[in-house]
XYZ file of C-alpha atoms in Angstrom:
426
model
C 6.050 -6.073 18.585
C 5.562 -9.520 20.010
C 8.082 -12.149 19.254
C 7.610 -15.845 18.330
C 9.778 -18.569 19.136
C 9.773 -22.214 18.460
C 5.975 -22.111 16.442
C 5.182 -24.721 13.799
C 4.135 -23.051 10.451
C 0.595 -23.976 11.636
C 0.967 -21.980 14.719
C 2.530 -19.430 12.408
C -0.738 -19.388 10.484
C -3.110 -19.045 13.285
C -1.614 -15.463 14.257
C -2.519 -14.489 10.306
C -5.715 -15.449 10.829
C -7.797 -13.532 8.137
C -11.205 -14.456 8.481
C -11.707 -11.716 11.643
C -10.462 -9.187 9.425
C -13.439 -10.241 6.240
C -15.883 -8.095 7.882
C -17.812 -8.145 4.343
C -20.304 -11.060 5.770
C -22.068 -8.875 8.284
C -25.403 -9.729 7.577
C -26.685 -6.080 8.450
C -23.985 -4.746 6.267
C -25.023 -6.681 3.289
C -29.048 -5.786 3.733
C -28.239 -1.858 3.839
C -25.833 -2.361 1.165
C -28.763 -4.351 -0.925
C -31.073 -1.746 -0.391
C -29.263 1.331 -0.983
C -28.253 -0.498 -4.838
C -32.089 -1.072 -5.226
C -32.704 2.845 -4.537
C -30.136 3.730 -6.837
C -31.259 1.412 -9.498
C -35.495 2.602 -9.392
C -34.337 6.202 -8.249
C -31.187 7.360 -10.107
C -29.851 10.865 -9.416
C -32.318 11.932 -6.700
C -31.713 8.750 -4.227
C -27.923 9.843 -4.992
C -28.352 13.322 -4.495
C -30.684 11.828 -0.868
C -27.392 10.189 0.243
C -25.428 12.446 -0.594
C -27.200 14.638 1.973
C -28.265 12.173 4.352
C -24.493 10.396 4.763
C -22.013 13.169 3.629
C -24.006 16.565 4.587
C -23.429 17.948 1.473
C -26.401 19.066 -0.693
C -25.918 19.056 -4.522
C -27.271 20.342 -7.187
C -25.330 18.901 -9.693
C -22.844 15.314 -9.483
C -20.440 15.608 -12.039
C -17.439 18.037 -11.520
C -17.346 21.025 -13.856
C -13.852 20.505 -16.228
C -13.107 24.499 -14.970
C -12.493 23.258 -11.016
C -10.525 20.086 -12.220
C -8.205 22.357 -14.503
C -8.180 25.202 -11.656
C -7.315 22.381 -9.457
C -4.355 21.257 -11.122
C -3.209 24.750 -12.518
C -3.104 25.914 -8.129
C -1.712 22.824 -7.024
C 2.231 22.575 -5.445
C 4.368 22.426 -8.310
C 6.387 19.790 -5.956
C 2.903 17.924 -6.218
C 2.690 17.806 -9.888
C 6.529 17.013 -10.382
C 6.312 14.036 -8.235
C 2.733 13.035 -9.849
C 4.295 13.652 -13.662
C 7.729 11.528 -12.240
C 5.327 8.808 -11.212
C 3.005 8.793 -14.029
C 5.972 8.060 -16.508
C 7.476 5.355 -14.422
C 4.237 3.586 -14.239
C 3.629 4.051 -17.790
C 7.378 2.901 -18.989
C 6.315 -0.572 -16.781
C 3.146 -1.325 -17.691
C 3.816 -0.690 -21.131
C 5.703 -3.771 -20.728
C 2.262 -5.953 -20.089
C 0.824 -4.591 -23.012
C -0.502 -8.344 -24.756
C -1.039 -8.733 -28.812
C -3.199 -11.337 -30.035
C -2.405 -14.224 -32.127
C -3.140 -15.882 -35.664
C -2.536 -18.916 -36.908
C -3.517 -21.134 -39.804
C -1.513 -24.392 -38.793
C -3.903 -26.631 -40.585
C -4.943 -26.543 -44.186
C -7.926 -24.522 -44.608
C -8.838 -23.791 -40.811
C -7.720 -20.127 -39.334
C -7.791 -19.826 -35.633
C -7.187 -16.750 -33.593
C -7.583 -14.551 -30.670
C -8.679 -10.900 -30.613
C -7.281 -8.434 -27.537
C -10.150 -5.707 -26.876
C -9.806 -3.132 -24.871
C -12.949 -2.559 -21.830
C -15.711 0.241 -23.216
C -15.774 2.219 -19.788
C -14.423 1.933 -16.516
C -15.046 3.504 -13.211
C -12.871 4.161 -10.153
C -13.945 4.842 -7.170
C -11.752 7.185 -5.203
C -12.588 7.163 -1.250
C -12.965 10.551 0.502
C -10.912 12.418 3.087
C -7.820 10.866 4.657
C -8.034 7.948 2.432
C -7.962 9.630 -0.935
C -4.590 9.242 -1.977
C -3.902 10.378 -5.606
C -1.104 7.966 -6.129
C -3.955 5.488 -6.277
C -5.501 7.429 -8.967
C -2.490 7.324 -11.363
C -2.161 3.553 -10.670
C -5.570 2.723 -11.603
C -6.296 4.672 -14.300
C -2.745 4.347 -16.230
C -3.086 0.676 -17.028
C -6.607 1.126 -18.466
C -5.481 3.879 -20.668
C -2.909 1.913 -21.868
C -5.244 -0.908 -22.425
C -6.848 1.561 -24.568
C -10.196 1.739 -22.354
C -12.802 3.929 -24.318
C -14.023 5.838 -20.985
C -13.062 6.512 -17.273
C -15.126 7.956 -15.003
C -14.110 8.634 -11.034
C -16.569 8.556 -8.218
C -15.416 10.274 -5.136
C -17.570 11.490 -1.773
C -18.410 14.675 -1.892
C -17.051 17.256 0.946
C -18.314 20.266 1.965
C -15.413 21.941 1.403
C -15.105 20.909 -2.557
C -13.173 17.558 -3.938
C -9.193 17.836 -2.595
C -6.809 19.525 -4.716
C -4.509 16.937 -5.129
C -6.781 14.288 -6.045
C -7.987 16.802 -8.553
C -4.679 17.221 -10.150
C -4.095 13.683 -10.352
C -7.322 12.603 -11.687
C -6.268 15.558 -14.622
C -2.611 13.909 -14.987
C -3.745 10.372 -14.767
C -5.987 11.694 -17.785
C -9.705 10.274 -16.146
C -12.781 11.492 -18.713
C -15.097 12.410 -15.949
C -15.752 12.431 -12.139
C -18.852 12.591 -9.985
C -19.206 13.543 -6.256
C -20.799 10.711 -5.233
C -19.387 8.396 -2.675
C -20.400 5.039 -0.830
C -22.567 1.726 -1.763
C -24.578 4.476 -3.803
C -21.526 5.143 -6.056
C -20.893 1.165 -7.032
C -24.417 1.254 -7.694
C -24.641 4.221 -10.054
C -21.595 2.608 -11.502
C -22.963 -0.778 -11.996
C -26.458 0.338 -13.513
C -25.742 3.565 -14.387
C -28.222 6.917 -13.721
C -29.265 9.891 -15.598
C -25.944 11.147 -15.261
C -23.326 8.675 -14.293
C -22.348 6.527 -17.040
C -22.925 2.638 -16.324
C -19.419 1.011 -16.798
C -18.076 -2.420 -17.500
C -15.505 -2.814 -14.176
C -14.756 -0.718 -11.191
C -11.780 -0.270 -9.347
C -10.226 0.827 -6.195
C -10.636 0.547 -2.472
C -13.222 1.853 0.548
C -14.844 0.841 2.957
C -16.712 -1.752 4.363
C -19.835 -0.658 2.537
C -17.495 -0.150 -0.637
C -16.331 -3.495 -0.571
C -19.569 -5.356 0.144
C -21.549 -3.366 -2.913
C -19.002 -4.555 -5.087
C -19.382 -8.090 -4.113
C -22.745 -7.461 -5.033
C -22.934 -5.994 -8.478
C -20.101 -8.386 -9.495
C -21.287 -9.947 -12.274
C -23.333 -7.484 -13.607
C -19.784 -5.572 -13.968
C -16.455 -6.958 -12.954
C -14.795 -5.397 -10.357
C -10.717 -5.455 -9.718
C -10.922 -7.334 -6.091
C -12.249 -7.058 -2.320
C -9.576 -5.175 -0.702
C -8.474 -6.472 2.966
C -6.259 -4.572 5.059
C -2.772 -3.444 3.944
C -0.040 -6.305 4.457
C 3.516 -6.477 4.917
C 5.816 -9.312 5.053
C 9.334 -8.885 5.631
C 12.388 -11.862 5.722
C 15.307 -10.205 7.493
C 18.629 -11.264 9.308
C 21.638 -9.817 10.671
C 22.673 -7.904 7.474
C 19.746 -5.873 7.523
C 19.921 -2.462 9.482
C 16.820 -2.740 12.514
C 15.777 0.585 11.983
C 15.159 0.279 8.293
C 13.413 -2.389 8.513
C 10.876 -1.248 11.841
C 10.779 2.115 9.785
C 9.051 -0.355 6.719
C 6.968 -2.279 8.932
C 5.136 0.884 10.124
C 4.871 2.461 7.047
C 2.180 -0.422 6.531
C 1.120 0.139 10.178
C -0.111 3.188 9.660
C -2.585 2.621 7.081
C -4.884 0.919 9.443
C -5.802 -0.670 12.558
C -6.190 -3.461 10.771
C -3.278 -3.762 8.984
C -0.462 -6.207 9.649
C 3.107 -6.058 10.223
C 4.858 -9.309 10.243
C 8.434 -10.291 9.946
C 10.209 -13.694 9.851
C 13.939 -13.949 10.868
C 16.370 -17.075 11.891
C 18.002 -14.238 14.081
C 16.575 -13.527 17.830
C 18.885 -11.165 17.678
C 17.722 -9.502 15.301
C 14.163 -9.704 15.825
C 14.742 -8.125 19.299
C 16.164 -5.352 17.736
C 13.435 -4.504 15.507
C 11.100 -4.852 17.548
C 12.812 -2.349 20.211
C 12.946 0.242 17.154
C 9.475 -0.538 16.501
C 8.505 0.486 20.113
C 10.880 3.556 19.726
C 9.799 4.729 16.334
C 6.062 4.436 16.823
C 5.626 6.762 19.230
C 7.161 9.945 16.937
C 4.485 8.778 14.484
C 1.534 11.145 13.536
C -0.714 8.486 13.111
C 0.794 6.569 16.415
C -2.351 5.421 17.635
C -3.310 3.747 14.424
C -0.017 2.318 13.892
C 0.553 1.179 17.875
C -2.744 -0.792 17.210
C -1.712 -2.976 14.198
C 1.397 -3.003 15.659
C -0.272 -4.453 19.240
C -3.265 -6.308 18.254
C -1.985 -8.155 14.176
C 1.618 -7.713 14.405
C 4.660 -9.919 14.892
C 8.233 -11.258 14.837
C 8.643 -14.986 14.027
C 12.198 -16.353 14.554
C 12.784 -19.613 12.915
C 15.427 -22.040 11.875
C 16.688 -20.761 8.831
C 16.375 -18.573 5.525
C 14.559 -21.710 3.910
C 11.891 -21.953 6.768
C 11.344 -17.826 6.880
C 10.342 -18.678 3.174
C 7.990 -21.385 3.702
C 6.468 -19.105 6.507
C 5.583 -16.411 4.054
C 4.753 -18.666 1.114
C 2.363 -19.778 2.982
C 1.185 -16.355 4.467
C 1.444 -15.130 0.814
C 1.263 -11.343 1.710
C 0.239 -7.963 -0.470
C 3.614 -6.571 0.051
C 7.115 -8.693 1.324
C 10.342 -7.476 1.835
C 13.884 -9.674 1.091
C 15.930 -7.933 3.368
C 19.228 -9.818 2.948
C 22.372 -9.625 0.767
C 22.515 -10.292 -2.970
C 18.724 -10.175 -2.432
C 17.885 -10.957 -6.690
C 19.199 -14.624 -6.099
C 15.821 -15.165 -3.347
C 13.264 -14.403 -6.138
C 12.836 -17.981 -7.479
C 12.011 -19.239 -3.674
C 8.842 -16.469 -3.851
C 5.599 -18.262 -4.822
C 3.473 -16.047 -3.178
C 3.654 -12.412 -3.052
C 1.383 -9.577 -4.281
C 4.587 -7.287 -4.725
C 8.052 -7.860 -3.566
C 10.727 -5.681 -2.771
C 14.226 -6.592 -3.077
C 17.228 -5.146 -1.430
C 17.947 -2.866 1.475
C 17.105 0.173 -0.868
C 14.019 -0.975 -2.301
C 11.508 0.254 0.793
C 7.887 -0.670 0.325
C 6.976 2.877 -0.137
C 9.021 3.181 -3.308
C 6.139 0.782 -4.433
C 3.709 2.673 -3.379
C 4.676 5.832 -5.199
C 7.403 6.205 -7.991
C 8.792 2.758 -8.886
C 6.280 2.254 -11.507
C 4.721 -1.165 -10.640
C 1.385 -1.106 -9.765
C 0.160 -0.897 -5.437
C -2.975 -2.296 -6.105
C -2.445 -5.719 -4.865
C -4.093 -8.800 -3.768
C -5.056 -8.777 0.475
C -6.407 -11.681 2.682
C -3.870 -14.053 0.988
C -5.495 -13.953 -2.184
C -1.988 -13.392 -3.957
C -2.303 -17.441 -3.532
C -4.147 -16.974 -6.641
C -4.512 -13.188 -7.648
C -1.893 -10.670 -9.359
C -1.096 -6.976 -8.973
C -3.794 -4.446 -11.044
C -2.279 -4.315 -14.702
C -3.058 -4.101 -17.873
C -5.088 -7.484 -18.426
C -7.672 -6.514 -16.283
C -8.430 -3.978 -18.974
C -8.843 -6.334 -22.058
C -11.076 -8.917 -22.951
C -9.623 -11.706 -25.285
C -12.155 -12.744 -28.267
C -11.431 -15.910 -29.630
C -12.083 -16.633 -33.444
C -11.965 -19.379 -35.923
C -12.969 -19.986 -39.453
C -12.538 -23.786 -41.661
C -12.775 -24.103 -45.854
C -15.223 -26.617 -46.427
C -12.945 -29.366 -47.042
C -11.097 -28.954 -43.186
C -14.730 -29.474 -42.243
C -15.231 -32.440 -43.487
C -11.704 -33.929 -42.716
C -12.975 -33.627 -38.880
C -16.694 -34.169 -39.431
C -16.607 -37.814 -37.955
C -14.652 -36.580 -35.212
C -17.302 -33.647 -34.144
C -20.301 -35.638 -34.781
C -18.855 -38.559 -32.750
C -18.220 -36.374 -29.444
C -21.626 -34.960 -30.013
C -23.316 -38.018 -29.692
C -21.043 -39.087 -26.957
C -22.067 -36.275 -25.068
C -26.612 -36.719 -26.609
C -26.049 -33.476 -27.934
C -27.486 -34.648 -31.633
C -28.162 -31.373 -33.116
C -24.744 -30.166 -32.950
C -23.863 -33.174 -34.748
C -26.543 -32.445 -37.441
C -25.665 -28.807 -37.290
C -22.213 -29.902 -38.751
C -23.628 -33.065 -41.355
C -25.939 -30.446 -42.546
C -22.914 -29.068 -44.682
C -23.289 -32.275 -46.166
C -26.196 -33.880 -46.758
């Protein structure tokens, strides 16, 4: 992996330069993706069914999967599958239980009674991508906050195969505890989602990753539904120095690698030392890797070492890179966590590897990409809930702050909410 020397956090920036990987403007992109939503929304089932065919070769006669091949599913599965789904599924319920939020009443002032209702979401849909990139630990992380937000429906969208919906994803989809699921996949899925069809339910959010034409249909039906985020490429950050062991940390920077072509490795270090190491394990441990060619890529083409001047500058750097995943490779690791400002999910410690995250630790790996964790947290529990505000006043706290409304009302030419409130009055 290439090393930098001597680079000003500017020149840091321009080798995480995101905007080549936000492939979601392609104008051609956006007009199929626009016109396979307006199918779905005149057409329903049959222009699903039609894609289904036409992009998956799979003809079907029905969408939804029969409850018989998701409990078959689960009751043929590995047991070493469903032990390590059940061991995740109660870690990530024991933490997000945690973000659980109540609302709040209060009656402060004499007569007046202000407040704010939590309410769960009436249905939400995940869309689960097909083949190599279905990954059921995705599944449990979705759907487990939203139960525990007390969501009212989940329903799962996956591509259909022609050799039936993967076994595991099955099983976890049962575990996770998901209400229904439809073989449908693509811009055709968000879209049955979104407005719903004779037989897939219209929901209030989606979640989850895909593709290109994934991401770009939920930019476009957001707002008639929320979605969770456009997903970028997977990220990993790591700050390292000399007590961190090379091959532990190259082994962590390609367990990102391999996700994606696209994905990026990056490391920052005040050790050239160091950073020579890793990157010779990098070069040594890549090429054992079943998905080498994938990994060797990121690795190649939006990977890299930066040595700096110190611990504080390797934080700056990554502050400013603000990356899904980051890694505090160094001693007594817990006393770095007040210099992270941005981070989608960090990772503490020489024992705490990134994939721990990803599978059994219990917080969520559905993070912020791009460098949105600037401004964006990990999928929890919140993005499950609406809050309702609410408020009620006696007659006589009206009138204490009658002047005070009708003033700003004027203020602002907006007379008949001033006479909206005198009208108590007069």
């Amino acid at each position: 992996m290439k090393i930098l020397k001597n680079q000003t956090l500017d020149q840091l920036l321009e080798q995480v330069d995101r905007q080549t990987d936000q492939q979601a403007n392609q104008p051609e992109v956006e007009a199929t993706v626009s016109e396979i939503i307006a199918n779905v929304i005149k057409n329903g089932d049959k222009a699903l069914k039609e894609y289904s065919q036409k992009f998956d070769k799979v003809e079907l006669d029905d969408l939804r999967v029969p409850q018989a091949d998701i409990d078959a599913a689960y009751k043929n599965a590995d047991q070493d599958l469903i032990d390590a789904l059940n061991l995740a599924k109660n870690n990530i319920v024991s933490y997000h239980q945690k973000e659980i939020q109540n609302g709040f009443v209060d009656a402060e002032q004499k007569g007046v009674v202000r407040g704010e209702k939590i309410t769960p979401l009436a249905a939400v849909g995940l869309y689960v991508p097909g083949g190599t990139a279905a990954y059921p630990s995705s599944i449990l992380m979705n759907v487990i906050p939203a139960k525990l937000a007390g969501v009212g429906k989940i329903v799962m969208v996956t591509p259909p195969q022609k050799d039936g919906i993967g076994q595991a994803v099955l099983a976890a989809a049962k575990i996770a505890g998901i209400d229904e699921i439809y073989q449908v996949g693509g811009a055709q899925a968000i879209a049955a989602l979104a407005y719903g069809t004779e037989s897939v339910p219209r929901v209030d959010k989606i979640t989850g990753p895909g593709n290109i034409f994934v991401a770009v249909a939920k930019k476009q039906v957001f707002g008639q539904v929320d979605i969770d985020m456009i997903a970028g490429p997977s990220e990993i950050g790591v700050i390292a120095d000399d007590s961190a062991n090379p091959k532990e940390v190259a082994a962590d920077l390609l367990s990102q690698a391999e996700h994606d072509k696209m994905a990026r490795p990056m490391m920052v270090t005040p050790s050239e030392k160091f950073a020579e190491a890793v990157s010779d394990e990098i070069d040594r441990q890549v090429q054992t890797l079943p998905r080498k060619e994938i990994a060797s890529a990121s690795v190649a083409n939006k990977g890299f070492i930066a040595v700096v001047d110190d611990l504080d500058e390797a934080f700056t750097v990554m502050n400013a890179i603000a990356p899904e995943h980051l890694e505090i490779e160094l001693e007594d690791a817990m006393q770095y966590l007040n210099q992270i400002k941005n981070a989608g999910s960090v990772f503490l410690g020489f024992n705490a590897s990134e994939p721990v995250g990803d599978y059994v630790a219990g917080p969520n790996h559905i993070l912020p990409t791009g460098g949105t964790a600037r401004f964006f947290s990990p999928l929890g529990v919140s993005d499950f809930v609406k809050r309702i505000q609410f408020v009620t006043y006696s007659r006589d706290a009206l009138k204490n702050e009658e002047k005070a409304i009708t003033t700003l009302a004027r203020v602002e030419g907006l007379e008949a909410h001033a006479r909206a409130v005198e009208s108590r009055f007069n």
